[in-house]
Amino acid sequence: MKIAICQINTITGNISHNSKVIRQFAAQAKEKGADIAVFPELAVPGGFAKDLYLRKDFLSACDGELEVIAKECPVPVVLGTVYEGENAVVYIKAGKITRFASKNNSFEGLRYFKNNDSHAFADGISACVYSGFEDLMKAAQKASNENVKYLIVTANDVFYMGRLEEIHNELKECASKQNINIVFVNMCGAQDGLVSYGRSIAVTEDGIIIAAAESFEESMTIADFSNHTPVDCEEVPYELQAYDALVSGLKDYALKNGFSRFVIGISGGVDSALVAVIAKDALGSENVTGIFMPSEYTSNQSKEDAELLCKMNGIRLLTVPINDLFDSFKGALSHIFVGKENDLTEENMQSRIRAVLLMAYSNKFNALLVNTGNKSESAAGYSTLYGDSAGGYAAISDLSKTFLYKICEYRNSLIDSIPKSVLEKEPTAELRPNQKDTDSLPPYEVLDGMIVKYFATFNPNAKSGMDISGDEKKIFRMIDRTEYKRQQAPMGTKISKKSFIRDLRIPVTNGYRG
Amino acid sequence: MKIAICQINTITGNISHNSKVIRQFAAQAKEKGADIAVFPELAVPGGFAKDLYLRKDFLSACDGELEVIAKECPVPVVLGTVYEGENAVVYIKAGKITRFASKNNSFEGLRYFKNNDSHAFADGISACVYSGFEDLMKAAQKASNENVKYLIVTANDVFYMGRLEEIHNELKECASKQNINIVFVNMCGAQDGLVSYGRSIAVTEDGIIIAAAESFEESMTIADFSNHTPVDCEEVPYELQAYDALVSGLKDYALKNGFSRFVIGISGGVDSALVAVIAKDALGSENVTGIFMPSEYTSNQSKEDAELLCKMNGIRLLTVPINDLFDSFKGALSHIFVGKENDLTEENMQSRIRAVLLMAYSNKFNALLVNTGNKSESAAGYSTLYGDSAGGYAAISDLSKTFLYKICEYRNSLIDSIPKSVLEKEPTAELRPNQKDTDSLPPYEVLDGMIVKYFATFNPNAKSGMDISGDEKKIFRMIDRTEYKRQQAPMGTKISKKSFIRDLRIPVTNGYRG
């Protein structure tokens, strides 16, 4: 049995495009001598289409394309799609479509899809749509009981650090416990910040991996169950996985939304440096423009670092000083601010002036403004709304500051891309004389630990309440108080198991003082 | 039987505050000779607390306060709270807490609460947490079967135009069909843009309303089932209902988040005029500051209208011309924009300069910037991101432009507040010479109709597909394409059954061309 694992990158909502990709892959599978071609969950409509799944015209269009696929595919196909109101996996052979199974929905899935426990199989093949280990085991057991030899597990499974290891362990355990060959076919590519990691695998009933696709890349991988050798499927370190996910998230957001260029505010600091390199890896250095916008508080070091960074990466750097603009605003408001001391207002103003400049560039040249805020700042609200929080897409908003340095080191170990001085100097927003991040925040190692603990408090199954120190309470309150900024922030790439907004939903109006 | 209907306005998350309010109302109920005091759904934690319901410490704190309430309340009490993992209604008598029933969760509720069909009753009283007509009928039938005389329906039901009429019809129908006295006790006040409308009522088993609380206001209403007369409970027109909801939404957002002042960009147009009046009604004219920011494209008429509006409403008006700032930005970017024509970039720039000024005022004086965008603009993306789309709260973002005029007329019929010329002139953004909204958009009557149709397409239960004209497709695509702006917009008050963001979830990356 030769199974072509078609790890495709769909465009959500673009049904005709997805159908074309499916038919091309199926034709290729035939050429390669595959007996069957298998595709991910929701391959026809694309994943995470949200309320599009509620549109009758959209569902009809999916049905129509499924018919086209059924007519044209030269090999039997297993694929995920919306089918009779279910998030289903169907089997197509000689023009005939058979429903095999559907996903066991929880929470959001219930808004769109029916739950339906029934399943079918044919030609020694069964299938399911991945929805957790428990359901996987059940599907495998059913298939095994019916002497089915192959279980195709279709998925649109999202990356977070640790996920690849988890899923592969689940699949190996399931295959060997239920004595069934499993092919896991996952989507790849990103949709609105959720990165499907690909990394499809085939596992024998002995729990041995005999084929594995790359992470994050569209590919076809042949799993030959009649003639196989184990493949090495050890995962690379989290730094590398996360970095690739960050590139994938940004790249797909840009391309699928019609952007071919990026603009980034380059401060000379580490956040914008990493984002510039990610942007370069996503679309090429020729499509990245950096804008350096110094004020009177900007150090010479920042200027040198910004220039060196862009030189090292072949990125064009433009410079627009903001001092005169800053003075103009202060002048325009002086009759209203008379007698008032300088405060956060003036710091925010500088940040917002920069956003106006960046957005002007973005509008004029149709370049996507990439936001450079990280998760630690996002948690603490250490950003200016409509200032440095602006952007069409946030490249690293789920990346904590401490882990960010590790990723920079990793990236530098491939090719030196981020200047050493950027990594060594102390973080500063440079919005007032001699400002340091630690003036307002605990050291990032401490802050990042508290953020992890903050997320952990949202667990009703915890055995007991947590001990929360006074310092932690202060930071937790800071996180709560700045939720209004996160709710207006651009979307970004999820790389951690618990990200803000996507995995945590806290109210803005929040009287809890825990 | 005298039942005190305690229609309270909780602060979400502020358990000790809510507990105090409950105890004060219960004491008052005792004074008024009530046999029992009844409170809304989730009265202890507050409604729409989202993931706070997942925090063990939060749940424990709710339990603790429930004990305090049980100890101190001088009359029997029925109230909604989180109880043993359920969104439950409990009965408290002589210090003893008895669980009566819990809410039948769908979708979001499942993230937080257990479903549990069991119910109890005591002293001739039963209760439920409102979760739709079907469940209400079931609860009433069960109670009726057990010869219970009174069903207390606790709720945290959210306003939209038409909702008051719906719920009262449901309650009357249920009471008379199941032959049971019903007391509906609803929350009032707003939480993050969701306005609980209050308007609690008592209905006899004949379907006659014998007590009705005001809409949108905290109150205690005594329903005396042994000595009653029918009360008139006809609803006021939608214009009035919606206006009151808009005031409630803005006022509670401000007060519950610690703001006692508003700042609003006043353009001389109808949107900012209405928002100024809403803001005045929320916190008083002395707490509203308008800022008029003319450019070279601003007409004299706009200036006169802005001034007249503020004079009529006793609102302070500051003026900050933006011409020089605009010139400074154009100068700063001229070396980058060399050879480029003026386009949308320059229009957006003016709007963003205004946002920088407004946010500076907001920061300096701790005044909440109230956004003035309406639903029609929001749908069409007819706004500048980080420009006129900025704000801490969007007062009218769920109000269509055509209905907005009706609300203005209604408000003027009470006291003349919005200048006639503002209502009569043609809408314009004044970002280029002689600009009119209709240059970019269909007439608002047409656009608003298309928006309603757009929402209607998201209905998988529709009997057949809709006929969608070419013009409609163009507008639908415009709505889809501008989702990225709505996702970064400030939250606002829901007043329609189908609002963006809350009731519709569309992807930003969206290849569907329907």
JSON list of C-alpha atoms in Angstrom, two decimals, chain A residues 5 57 61 112 122 128 162-163 186 194 198 219 256 268 335 339 370 381 397 441 487 513:
[
{"chain": "A", "resi": 5, "resn": "ILE", "atom": "CA", "xyz": [0.51, 12.21, 2.08]},
{"chain": "A", "resi": 57, "resn": "ASP", "atom": "CA", "xyz": [-23.71, 29.78, -0.65]},
{"chain": "A", "resi": 61, "resn": "ALA", "atom": "CA", "xyz": [-19.70, 26.07, -3.42]},
{"chain": "A", "resi": 112, "resn": "TYR", "atom": "CA", "xyz": [-20.57, 25.36, 12.83]},
{"chain": "A", "resi": 122, "resn": "ALA", "atom": "CA", "xyz": [-13.90, 0.82, 2.62]},
{"chain": "A", "resi": 128, "resn": "CYS", "atom": "CA", "xyz": [-11.13, 10.29, 11.23]},
{"chain": "A", "resi": 162, "resn": "GLY", "atom": "CA", "xyz": [5.95, 21.16, 22.33]},
{"chain": "A", "resi": 163, "resn": "ARG", "atom": "CA", "xyz": [3.06, 20.23, 20.05]},
{"chain": "A", "resi": 186, "resn": "ASN", "atom": "CA", "xyz": [-1.83, 17.71, 8.65]},
{"chain": "A", "resi": 194, "resn": "LEU", "atom": "CA", "xyz": [-2.59, 30.14, 13.54]},
{"chain": "A", "resi": 198, "resn": "GLY", "atom": "CA", "xyz": [2.48, 20.15, 8.70]},
{"chain": "A", "resi": 219, "resn": "SER", "atom": "CA", "xyz": [4.91, 18.73, 0.28]},
{"chain": "A", "resi": 256, "resn": "LYS", "atom": "CA", "xyz": [-2.76, 35.51, 1.34]},
{"chain": "A", "resi": 268, "resn": "GLY", "atom": "CA", "xyz": [18.08, 49.69, 16.99]},
{"chain": "A", "resi": 335, "resn": "HIS", "atom": "CA", "xyz": [-2.50, 76.38, 24.99]},
{"chain": "A", "resi": 339, "resn": "GLY", "atom": "CA", "xyz": [0.89, 74.52, 33.46]},
{"chain": "A", "resi": 370, "resn": "VAL", "atom": "CA", "xyz": [4.83, 44.66, 10.72]},
{"chain": "A", "resi": 381, "resn": "GLY", "atom": "CA", "xyz": [0.85, 46.78, 28.42]},
{"chain": "A", "resi": 397, "resn": "SER", "atom": "CA", "xyz": [3.50, 39.14, 19.88]},
{"chain": "A", "resi": 441, "resn": "LEU", "atom": "CA", "xyz": [8.95, 46.56, 34.71]},
{"chain": "A", "resi": 487, "resn": "GLN", "atom": "CA", "xyz": [-8.02, 43.75, 22.32]},
{"chain": "A", "resi": 513, "resn": "ARG", "atom": "CA", "xyz": [-8.46, 42.25, 42.49]}
]
